[in-house]
Each structure stands twice: as C-alpha cells, then as structure tokens.
CSV table of C-alpha atoms and ligand atoms in Angstrom, one decimal:
chain,number,residue,atom,x,y,z
A,1,UNK,CA,-0.3,0.2,-0.1
A,2,UNK,CA,1.2,3.0,-0.7
A,3,UNK,CA,0.5,5.3,2.1
A,4,UNK,CA,1.4,8.7,0.4
A,5,UNK,CA,-2.1,11.3,0.3
A,6,UNK,CA,-2.9,11.3,-2.7
A,7,UNK,CA,-2.7,14.7,-3.4
A,8,UNK,CA,-1.6,14.9,-6.6
A,9,UNK,CA,-2.7,12.9,-9.8
A,10,UNK,CA,0.9,12.2,-9.9
A,11,UNK,CA,1.8,9.8,-13.5
A,12,UNK,CA,3.6,6.4,-13.8
A,13,UNK,CA,7.4,7.8,-14.0
A,14,UNK,CA,9.3,7.8,-11.7
A,15,UNK,CA,12.2,10.4,-11.6
A,16,UNK,CA,15.3,9.4,-9.5
A,17,UNK,CA,18.6,11.2,-11.3
A,18,UNK,CA,19.4,14.6,-12.9
A,19,UNK,CA,21.8,16.0,-15.3
A,20,UNK,CA,21.4,19.2,-17.1
A,21,UNK,CA,18.1,19.4,-18.9
A,22,UNK,CA,18.1,15.5,-18.4
A,23,UNK,CA,16.8,13.6,-16.0
A,24,UNK,CA,16.3,9.9,-15.6
A,25,UNK,CA,13.8,7.3,-14.7
A,26,UNK,CA,14.1,4.4,-12.2
A,27,UNK,CA,14.4,2.1,-15.6
A,28,UNK,CA,17.0,3.9,-17.1
A,29,UNK,CA,14.9,6.0,-19.9
A,30,UNK,CA,16.5,9.1,-20.5
A,31,UNK,CA,14.3,12.7,-20.6
A,32,UNK,CA,14.2,16.1,-22.2
A,33,UNK,CA,13.3,18.7,-18.8
A,34,UNK,CA,11.0,21.5,-19.6
A,35,UNK,CA,9.3,20.9,-16.6
A,36,UNK,CA,11.9,22.0,-14.0
A,37,UNK,CA,10.5,20.8,-10.7
A,38,UNK,CA,7.6,23.3,-12.5
A,39,UNK,CA,9.5,26.3,-12.3
A,40,UNK,CA,12.2,24.9,-9.5
A,41,UNK,CA,15.5,24.0,-10.7
A,42,UNK,CA,16.4,27.5,-12.4
A,43,UNK,CA,19.9,26.1,-13.3
A,44,UNK,CA,19.0,22.4,-14.3
A,45,UNK,CA,19.9,19.6,-12.1
A,46,UNK,CA,23.2,18.7,-10.2
A,47,UNK,CA,24.6,22.0,-11.2
A,48,UNK,CA,27.5,22.4,-10.2
A,49,UNK,CA,27.6,25.2,-8.7
A,50,UNK,CA,24.7,24.5,-6.3
A,51,UNK,CA,26.4,20.6,-6.5
A,52,UNK,CA,29.6,22.9,-4.8
A,53,UNK,CA,27.7,25.6,-2.4
A,54,UNK,CA,25.1,22.5,-0.6
A,55,UNK,CA,28.1,20.7,0.6
A,56,UNK,CA,30.0,22.9,2.1
A,57,UNK,CA,27.2,24.9,3.7
A,58,UNK,CA,25.9,21.6,5.0
A,59,UNK,CA,29.1,20.4,5.9
A,60,UNK,CA,29.4,23.7,8.0
A,61,UNK,CA,25.5,25.0,8.9
A,62,UNK,CA,23.0,23.6,8.0
A,63,UNK,CA,20.2,25.6,10.2
A,64,UNK,CA,21.0,27.8,13.7
A,65,UNK,CA,16.8,29.3,14.1
A,66,UNK,CA,16.5,32.8,13.3
A,67,UNK,CA,17.1,33.6,17.0
A,68,UNK,CA,20.1,34.3,16.0
A,69,UNK,CA,22.7,36.5,13.4
A,70,UNK,CA,22.4,34.6,9.8
A,71,UNK,CA,25.1,35.9,7.5
A,72,UNK,CA,24.0,34.2,4.5
A,73,UNK,CA,20.5,35.7,5.5
A,74,UNK,CA,21.9,38.8,5.2
A,75,UNK,CA,24.0,38.5,2.1
A,76,UNK,CA,20.3,37.3,0.3
A,77,UNK,CA,18.4,40.1,1.2
A,78,UNK,CA,21.3,42.8,0.6
A,79,UNK,CA,20.8,41.3,-3.3
A,80,UNK,CA,17.3,41.1,-3.1
A,81,UNK,CA,17.2,44.5,-1.9
A,82,UNK,CA,19.2,45.3,-4.5
A,83,UNK,CA,17.3,43.8,-7.4
A,84,UNK,CA,14.1,45.0,-6.6
A,85,UNK,CA,13.9,48.1,-5.6
A,86,UNK,CA,12.4,46.9,-2.0
A,87,UNK,CA,14.6,47.6,0.9
A,88,UNK,CA,13.2,44.2,3.8
A,89,UNK,CA,13.0,40.5,2.8
A,90,UNK,CA,11.2,38.2,5.3
A,91,UNK,CA,12.7,34.9,4.2
A,92,UNK,CA,10.1,31.2,4.0
A,93,UNK,CA,9.9,27.9,2.6
A,94,UNK,CA,7.5,28.7,0.0
A,95,UNK,CA,5.4,30.2,-2.2
A,96,UNK,CA,1.8,29.9,-0.3
A,97,UNK,CA,4.0,31.1,2.6
A,98,UNK,CA,5.5,34.3,0.5
A,99,UNK,CA,1.8,35.0,0.0
A,100,UNK,CA,0.7,34.9,3.4
A,101,UNK,CA,2.8,37.3,4.6
A,102,UNK,CA,1.8,39.6,1.9
A,103,UNK,CA,-1.3,39.3,2.7
A,104,UNK,CA,-0.4,39.6,6.5
A,105,UNK,CA,1.6,42.8,5.9
A,106,UNK,CA,-0.9,44.4,3.4
A,107,UNK,CA,-3.7,44.2,6.8
A,108,UNK,CA,-0.8,44.4,9.6
A,109,UNK,CA,-0.3,48.5,7.8
A,110,UNK,CA,-3.6,49.9,7.2
A,111,UNK,CA,-4.3,48.3,11.2
A,112,UNK,CA,-1.2,50.5,12.3
A,113,UNK,CA,-2.7,53.4,10.3
A,114,UNK,CA,-5.6,53.3,12.6
A,115,UNK,CA,-7.8,51.9,8.7
A,116,UNK,CA,-10.1,49.2,8.8
A,117,UNK,CA,-8.8,48.9,4.8
A,118,UNK,CA,-8.2,45.2,5.4
A,119,UNK,CA,-9.5,43.4,1.8
A,120,UNK,CA,-7.0,42.5,-1.0
A,121,UNK,CA,-8.1,42.1,-4.8
A,122,UNK,CA,-6.9,39.6,-7.0
A,123,UNK,CA,-7.0,38.7,-10.2
A,124,UNK,CA,-9.8,35.5,-11.4
A,125,UNK,CA,-7.8,33.1,-12.6
A,126,UNK,CA,-5.2,33.6,-10.5
A,127,UNK,CA,-3.2,30.9,-8.1
A,128,UNK,CA,-1.8,32.2,-5.0
A,129,UNK,CA,-1.3,29.1,-3.1
A,130,UNK,CA,-3.2,26.1,-1.4
A,131,UNK,CA,-3.2,27.7,2.2
A,132,UNK,CA,-6.0,28.9,3.4
A,133,UNK,CA,-5.7,32.7,3.2
A,134,UNK,CA,-3.7,31.8,-0.2
A,135,UNK,CA,-6.3,29.9,-2.0
A,136,UNK,CA,-8.8,31.7,-1.0
A,137,UNK,CA,-7.0,35.0,-2.6
A,138,UNK,CA,-6.7,32.5,-5.4
A,139,UNK,CA,-9.1,33.6,-8.2
A,140,UNK,CA,-9.9,29.6,-9.5
A,141,UNK,CA,-12.9,28.1,-7.2
A,142,UNK,CA,-11.9,24.1,-8.1
A,143,UNK,CA,-8.9,24.8,-5.0
A,144,UNK,CA,-11.6,25.5,-2.5
A,145,UNK,CA,-14.1,23.5,-2.4
A,146,UNK,CA,-14.9,21.5,1.2
A,147,UNK,CA,-12.2,24.3,2.8
A,148,UNK,CA,-15.6,26.6,4.0
A,149,UNK,CA,-15.8,28.9,6.2
A,150,UNK,CA,-12.8,30.5,4.1
A,151,UNK,CA,-11.4,33.9,5.4
A,152,UNK,CA,-13.0,37.5,4.8
A,153,UNK,CA,-11.2,40.0,2.5
A,154,UNK,CA,-10.6,38.6,-1.1
A,155,UNK,CA,-12.5,39.5,-4.2
A,156,UNK,CA,-11.4,39.0,-7.7
A,157,UNK,CA,-11.7,41.3,-10.8
A,158,UNK,CA,-11.2,40.0,-14.1
A,159,UNK,CA,-7.1,40.4,-15.5
A,160,UNK,CA,-6.1,43.2,-17.8
A,161,UNK,CA,-9.6,44.9,-17.1
A,162,UNK,CA,-8.7,48.3,-15.3
A,163,UNK,CA,-11.7,50.0,-15.4
A,164,UNK,CA,-13.3,46.3,-13.3
A,165,UNK,CA,-10.9,47.0,-11.0
A,166,UNK,CA,-11.3,50.8,-10.4
A,167,UNK,CA,-15.2,49.9,-9.9
A,168,UNK,CA,-13.7,47.3,-7.5
A,169,UNK,CA,-11.7,49.0,-4.9
A,170,UNK,CA,-13.5,50.9,-1.7
A,171,UNK,CA,-12.7,52.0,1.5
A,172,UNK,CA,-12.1,48.6,2.2
A,173,UNK,CA,-9.5,47.9,-0.4
A,174,UNK,CA,-6.0,47.4,1.0
A,175,UNK,CA,-4.2,45.7,-1.4
A,176,UNK,CA,-4.5,44.3,-5.2
A,177,UNK,CA,-2.2,41.4,-5.5
A,178,UNK,CA,-1.5,39.8,-9.7
A,179,UNK,CA,1.0,37.3,-11.2
A,180,UNK,CA,2.3,39.6,-14.0
A,181,UNK,CA,2.4,36.6,-16.2
A,182,UNK,CA,-0.5,33.8,-14.7
A,183,UNK,CA,1.1,30.5,-14.7
A,184,UNK,CA,-1.4,28.0,-13.4
A,185,UNK,CA,-4.3,29.9,-14.6
A,186,UNK,CA,-3.4,29.2,-18.3
A,187,UNK,CA,-0.3,31.3,-19.3
A,188,UNK,CA,-2.1,34.6,-19.3
A,189,UNK,CA,-0.3,37.8,-19.4
A,190,UNK,CA,-1.4,41.3,-17.7
A,191,UNK,CA,-0.5,43.7,-20.3
A,192,UNK,CA,2.4,46.3,-19.3
A,193,UNK,CA,-0.3,49.3,-19.7
A,194,UNK,CA,-2.9,47.3,-17.4
A,195,UNK,CA,0.1,46.8,-14.5
A,196,UNK,CA,1.0,50.4,-14.9
A,197,UNK,CA,-2.1,52.0,-14.3
A,198,UNK,CA,-2.4,49.4,-11.6
A,199,UNK,CA,0.7,51.0,-10.1
A,200,UNK,CA,-0.9,54.5,-10.8
A,201,UNK,CA,-4.6,53.4,-9.4
A,202,UNK,CA,-3.0,52.2,-6.1
A,203,UNK,CA,-0.9,55.5,-6.2
A,204,UNK,CA,-4.0,57.6,-6.0
A,205,UNK,CA,-6.3,55.4,-3.8
A,206,UNK,CA,-3.0,55.0,-1.5
A,207,UNK,CA,-3.2,51.4,-1.8
A,208,UNK,CA,-1.0,48.1,-1.8
A,209,UNK,CA,0.4,46.6,-4.8
A,210,UNK,CA,1.9,44.2,-4.4
A,211,UNK,CA,3.3,40.9,-7.1
A,212,UNK,CA,3.1,37.5,-6.7
A,213,UNK,CA,6.4,36.6,-8.8
A,214,UNK,CA,7.0,32.9,-7.3
A,215,UNK,CA,6.7,31.5,-10.9
A,216,UNK,CA,7.5,34.6,-13.1
A,217,UNK,CA,10.7,35.7,-10.3
A,218,UNK,CA,14.5,35.2,-11.1
A,219,UNK,CA,14.9,35.3,-14.8
A,220,UNK,CA,12.1,33.5,-16.0
A,221,UNK,CA,10.4,36.0,-18.5
A,222,UNK,CA,13.9,37.1,-19.4
A,223,UNK,CA,14.2,39.4,-16.6
A,224,UNK,CA,15.4,39.4,-13.2
A,225,UNK,CA,11.9,39.6,-12.1
A,226,UNK,CA,9.0,40.3,-14.6
A,227,UNK,CA,7.6,43.2,-13.5
A,228,UNK,CA,11.4,45.0,-15.4
A,229,UNK,CA,9.5,44.7,-18.2
A,230,UNK,CA,6.8,47.0,-16.9
A,231,UNK,CA,8.7,49.1,-15.2
A,232,UNK,CA,7.0,49.8,-12.0
A,233,UNK,CA,8.0,48.3,-8.7
A,234,UNK,CA,5.1,47.4,-6.2
A,235,UNK,CA,4.9,47.8,-2.2
A,236,UNK,CA,5.4,44.4,-1.9
A,237,UNK,CA,6.9,41.4,-4.1
A,238,UNK,CA,7.2,37.4,-3.4
A,239,UNK,CA,9.0,35.2,-4.7
A,240,UNK,CA,10.1,31.3,-3.9
A,241,UNK,CA,10.0,28.3,-6.9
A,242,UNK,CA,13.7,28.7,-9.0
A,243,UNK,CA,14.7,31.0,-6.3
A,244,UNK,CA,16.5,28.1,-4.2
A,245,UNK,CA,17.0,26.6,-7.9
A,246,UNK,CA,15.5,23.4,-5.7
A,247,UNK,CA,15.8,23.7,-2.8
A,248,UNK,CA,12.7,25.1,-0.6
A,249,UNK,CA,12.8,28.7,0.3
A,250,UNK,CA,10.4,31.7,-0.2
A,251,UNK,CA,11.3,35.6,0.0
A,252,UNK,CA,7.7,38.0,1.1
A,253,UNK,CA,9.7,41.4,-0.1
A,254,UNK,CA,8.6,44.9,1.4
A,255,UNK,CA,9.0,48.9,0.8
A,256,UNK,CA,11.1,50.2,3.7
A,257,UNK,CA,7.8,51.9,4.6
A,258,UNK,CA,5.3,48.7,5.0
A,259,UNK,CA,7.9,46.5,6.0
A,260,UNK,CA,8.1,48.4,9.1
A,261,UNK,CA,4.4,47.1,10.1
A,262,UNK,CA,6.2,44.0,11.2
A,263,UNK,CA,8.5,43.7,13.8
A,264,UNK,CA,9.5,41.6,16.4
A,265,UNK,CA,6.8,39.0,16.9
A,266,UNK,CA,4.8,39.5,14.2
A,267,UNK,CA,5.4,36.9,11.9
A,268,UNK,CA,7.8,34.3,12.0
A,269,UNK,CA,9.1,31.1,10.2
A,270,UNK,CA,11.4,28.3,11.5
A,271,UNK,CA,13.0,27.4,8.9
A,272,UNK,CA,12.6,30.4,6.7
A,273,UNK,CA,16.2,32.0,5.4
A,274,UNK,CA,18.2,29.4,7.2
A,275,UNK,CA,21.8,29.0,6.1
A,276,UNK,CA,21.7,26.1,3.7
A,277,UNK,CA,18.7,27.7,1.5
A,278,UNK,CA,20.1,31.4,1.5
A,279,UNK,CA,23.2,30.3,0.5
A,280,UNK,CA,22.6,27.9,-2.4
A,281,UNK,CA,20.0,31.1,-3.7
A,282,UNK,CA,23.3,32.9,-3.1
A,283,UNK,CA,24.2,30.0,-5.8
A,284,UNK,CA,21.4,30.7,-8.1
A,285,UNK,CA,21.7,34.6,-8.4
A,286,UNK,CA,25.8,34.6,-8.6
A,287,UNK,CA,25.0,32.0,-11.3
A,288,UNK,CA,21.9,34.0,-13.3
A,289,UNK,CA,25.0,36.8,-14.2
A,290,UNK,CA,27.8,35.0,-14.1
A,291,UNK,CA,26.3,32.5,-17.0
A,292,UNK,CA,24.6,35.5,-18.1
A,293,UNK,CA,21.2,33.2,-18.7
A,294,UNK,CA,18.6,36.3,-18.7
A,295,UNK,CA,20.1,36.9,-22.2
A,296,UNK,CA,20.2,33.2,-22.3
A,297,UNK,CA,16.2,32.8,-21.1
A,298,UNK,CA,15.7,35.6,-24.8
A,299,UNK,CA,17.5,34.0,-27.0
A,300,UNK,CA,16.1,30.6,-26.4
A,301,UNK,CA,12.2,32.4,-25.8
A,302,UNK,CA,12.7,33.5,-30.1
A,303,UNK,CA,14.0,29.8,-30.9
A,304,UNK,CA,11.6,28.5,-28.8
A,305,UNK,CA,8.6,30.9,-30.3
A,306,UNK,CA,9.4,30.7,-33.9
A,307,UNK,CA,9.4,27.0,-33.8
A,308,UNK,CA,5.9,26.1,-32.1
A,309,UNK,CA,4.9,29.1,-33.7
A,310,UNK,CA,5.5,26.8,-37.7
A,311,UNK,CA,4.0,23.5,-35.1
A,312,UNK,CA,0.9,26.1,-34.9
A,313,UNK,CA,0.6,26.7,-38.6
A,314,UNK,CA,1.0,22.9,-39.5
A,315,UNK,CA,-1.3,21.3,-36.9
A,316,UNK,CA,-5.1,21.9,-37.1
A,317,UNK,CA,-5.4,21.0,-33.1
A,318,UNK,CA,-3.4,23.9,-31.6
A,319,UNK,CA,-4.2,27.6,-31.4
A,320,UNK,CA,-1.5,30.0,-30.3
A,321,UNK,CA,1.0,30.6,-28.2
A,322,UNK,CA,1.3,33.1,-25.1
A,323,UNK,CA,3.7,33.4,-22.5
A,324,UNK,CA,7.5,35.6,-21.7
A,325,UNK,CA,10.6,34.7,-21.7
A,326,UNK,CA,11.1,30.7,-21.1
A,327,UNK,CA,7.2,30.4,-19.6
A,328,UNK,CA,5.7,29.3,-22.7
A,329,UNK,CA,1.8,28.3,-23.6
A,330,UNK,CA,0.6,26.5,-26.3
A,331,UNK,CA,-3.4,26.2,-26.4
A,332,UNK,CA,-4.8,23.8,-28.2
A,333,UNK,CA,-8.6,22.6,-29.5
A,334,UNK,CA,-8.8,20.3,-27.6
A,335,UNK,CA,-7.5,19.1,-23.9
A,336,UNK,CA,-4.3,18.5,-23.9
A,337,UNK,CA,-2.9,14.9,-21.4
A,338,UNK,CA,-2.4,12.9,-25.0
A,339,UNK,CA,-0.1,15.5,-26.6
A,340,UNK,CA,1.3,15.6,-22.6
A,341,UNK,CA,1.7,12.0,-22.8
A,342,UNK,CA,2.4,11.5,-26.1
A,343,UNK,CA,5.4,13.7,-25.0
A,344,UNK,CA,6.7,11.5,-22.5
A,345,UNK,CA,6.7,8.5,-24.5
A,346,UNK,CA,8.8,10.1,-26.8
A,347,UNK,CA,11.1,11.3,-24.1
A,348,UNK,CA,10.7,14.8,-23.5
A,349,UNK,CA,8.5,16.4,-20.1
A,350,UNK,CA,6.3,19.7,-20.2
A,351,UNK,CA,2.8,19.6,-18.1
A,352,UNK,CA,0.1,21.7,-18.5
A,353,UNK,CA,-1.4,24.9,-17.2
A,354,UNK,CA,-5.5,24.4,-17.3
A,355,UNK,CA,-7.3,22.1,-19.7
A,356,UNK,CA,-6.3,23.7,-23.0
A,357,UNK,CA,-2.6,25.0,-22.6
A,358,UNK,CA,0.8,23.2,-22.8
A,359,UNK,CA,2.7,24.7,-20.7
A,360,UNK,CA,7.3,25.0,-21.5
A,361,UNK,CA,9.6,26.5,-18.8
A,362,UNK,CA,13.0,24.8,-19.4
A,363,UNK,CA,15.7,25.2,-16.8
A,364,UNK,CA,17.1,29.0,-17.9
A,365,UNK,CA,20.4,27.3,-18.7
A,366,UNK,CA,18.5,25.4,-21.7
A,367,UNK,CA,21.5,25.5,-24.7
A,368,UNK,CA,20.2,26.0,-28.5
A,369,UNK,CA,20.4,22.1,-28.9
A,370,UNK,CA,18.1,21.3,-25.8
A,371,UNK,CA,15.6,23.8,-27.4
A,372,UNK,CA,16.4,22.5,-31.4
A,373,UNK,CA,15.5,18.7,-30.1
A,374,UNK,CA,13.2,19.3,-28.2
A,375,UNK,CA,11.0,21.0,-31.3
A,376,UNK,CA,11.8,17.8,-32.7
A,377,UNK,CA,10.8,15.6,-29.9
A,378,UNK,CA,7.8,17.5,-29.3
A,379,UNK,CA,6.7,17.9,-33.3
A,380,UNK,CA,6.8,13.6,-33.4
A,381,UNK,CA,4.9,13.6,-30.6
A,382,UNK,CA,2.1,16.2,-32.3
A,383,UNK,CA,2.4,14.2,-35.7
A,384,UNK,CA,1.0,11.0,-33.3
A,385,UNK,CA,-1.9,12.5,-31.6
A,386,UNK,CA,-3.4,14.7,-34.6
A,387,UNK,CA,-2.4,11.8,-36.9
B,1,LIG,N1,2.2,31.5,-6.8
B,1,LIG,C1,1.7,31.2,-8.1
B,1,LIG,C2,2.3,32.0,-8.9
B,1,LIG,C3,2.5,30.3,-7.8
B,1,LIG,O1,2.7,29.8,-9.5
B,1,LIG,C4,2.7,29.4,-7.2
B,1,LIG,C5,2.9,27.8,-7.4
B,1,LIG,O2,2.9,27.1,-8.6
B,1,LIG,C6,2.5,29.6,-5.4
B,1,LIG,C7,2.3,31.0,-5.6
B,1,LIG,C8,2.1,28.2,-4.2
B,1,LIG,O3,3.9,27.8,-4.2
B,1,LIG,P1,4.4,26.7,-3.4
B,1,LIG,O4,3.9,25.8,-4.5
B,1,LIG,O5,5.7,27.2,-3.2
B,1,LIG,O6,3.6,27.0,-2.5
C-alpha cells in the first residue's frame, strides 16, 4: 500500500537522477526536462555551483534558528533588495507562505495606521497557493471546494480590465495582488499598460500593489523580475520556486515603509532563510549573472517561439502561443493530456496550465541544441496525437 496522501494525480514515472536539462527514470530512460520541477530548477539538475555550495554549507552549518544573525540571509536580503528596489525581506519556505506573509503585512500596515482597510483584490484565474488565505486569494473556485469557512477579505476581478478593477476598489481595499504572468491559470500575460495603470490606481487610492512573482521571478521571463518589463516597482513582492534552484525557500519583499509593520514577534518561520537555503539562493543569483542567463532566456524564448509558431501553422489542433521568456504556453483546441502523454513516450517532459494549454518551463540555462531537440520530439508527439 502507498502511504503517500494522493493530493497529486501522479503520472507513472519515477525520476531518480538529473543532469543539466535531462532527467532519468528508475528504468534508465532519459527525458528532456521542460518542466524543471514547475519552474524550480533554474540552473537545471546537479549544477556544479549548487552541488558545491550544498556540500560546503551542509558541512559548515545547515540550520541555527532565526534567534541568531545569519550572514547568508543578510547577504541574500541585500541582493534581493538591490534587484527589486524594495528595502526589506522576510524569508520563508514556499510560495504560499510568501503570499501569506504579503497578505498579513498588508493588513498590519493599515491596522498600524488605525485604518480598517483589509480587503485584497486579486485576478480571476490567478493562483497564489494552497494555504487557507492563499487559496481564498486564488481566483479559481476549484481550489476552494470543501474548505469553508474561508477567511474574509478577498475579491476577484478579470485580469487586464482596469475599469473593473477601479470599480472594485472601495474604502475597505488594502491591496491588489497580481501575477504579472499567470502560470497555473493558463499562461495569461498582464499587459504592460494594465500593470502601469494598476500602479497608478494604487498610488491614487493609497493602497498597496503586491506582485506574486513566485513563478515569474528570478529570470524566468528574461528579466530578473517580470515587473521590470512594465517598468514598475510594487510595494510588496513575493518569490519562491526558482530562487532556491531546488532547495525550498520563499521570500516576501516590502518597501521600508510597509516593512515597518513587521516587528519582532509579528511573524516568523522556524526554517525560513536558514543558512543552507540562503547560501544556495545566493549561488543561483550569482550563476544567473556569471553565465549571462537572462540573455539566454531571451534568446531561447525567441527560438522556442519560432519553432512553436511553425507547428501552430502545421497542426489544426493548435491555436496560439502565449507567455514570455521561458514561461511559454501553447493553446490547444482540445484537452492537452494526450499531447503531454505522447511527449513523455517520446522522452520529453512538459506540463499543462489548465485543460487547454501545454506549458514549457525549461531551466534558464537550456541550450540552443536542447531547444532544437525539444522541437523535434514535440513535433513527433503531435504527429502521433493528430494523425
Ligand atoms: N504563486 C504562484 C504564482 C505559483 O505559481 C505558485 C505555485 O505554483 C504559488 C504561488 C504557490 O507556491 P508553493 O507551491 O511553493 O506554495
């Protein structure tokens, strides 16, 4: 009997080893990995920079508690502050925890001002995590079934509809929480002028703009943060997934003004920002810079989109390409499960985003040759499904 709770519909595949963009199953079969642990394995598998820092840091100190100063955490906070323009960082262990911290700080910020604003507005089709607060923030009903009573204080509006958003803001609104590019919800891009408009609305109404960059952050879209494409700085920003390159870490960044509401005893996490996870995250950021991976993301994105565009022209079952950088989606006319299964049989791992979108999330250091190989495997899989 399997004693693991069946919260995931697992595919019949046991991955036991990874090397760069390739993974191997327990039968020795090799797969090209365009899932990367759902946007986690930023540098692919077993990158020497991560192996090295894991060995060194675990031989020195894995964990010591946030009761003490942690130099790796301070250094990582400096780096994240520098790249985001936000002065303070709270560390946790996952995306949902980072968003929970964002929701809490928004409430506390207005509480400290003696003000009753507490409602967080998010987008329909958004995904913000599986905690009670974050599944309530999520703009998809399917994740909420059976978990009532849900916490109060959340509203949802359609993405890219600035007018609807403006009408939803009232004197109870504390913050707007958005993914600049929705991942789980179907690879839906927030328009640049929409994001700029949301920034202005927040300034006008004195409310907080909070961006969930858990899937888009740390280079995934071809910029370190996706909000750079719109030239905006949020008041609060959340990171996880790609930051640790495979080691669990989450971060909630806030402007100095907002961060002042989190003082000693207001929030915490036993494991959050421990020496190991912070040392690895520093190695990830360092490697992105040294290997010029943002440029690689942009180049490989152009290559992958060009290849997918010709496949859209070739196969009737395919509609269009969406996304940015190496968070790309292919909208299909029918359910995508047969495509994903055919890919797996051809030695290619891809995933879905909703029922009709195939999602591609290769490591940021995927090579030209690997993208070319992926396109060959993908075409062969499509031939089989649409034959
Ligand atoms: N926010 C976004 C945008 C995500 O894509 C995810 C996970 O897919 C989360 C939050 C939740 O992150 P975690 O699964 O680490 O709790």
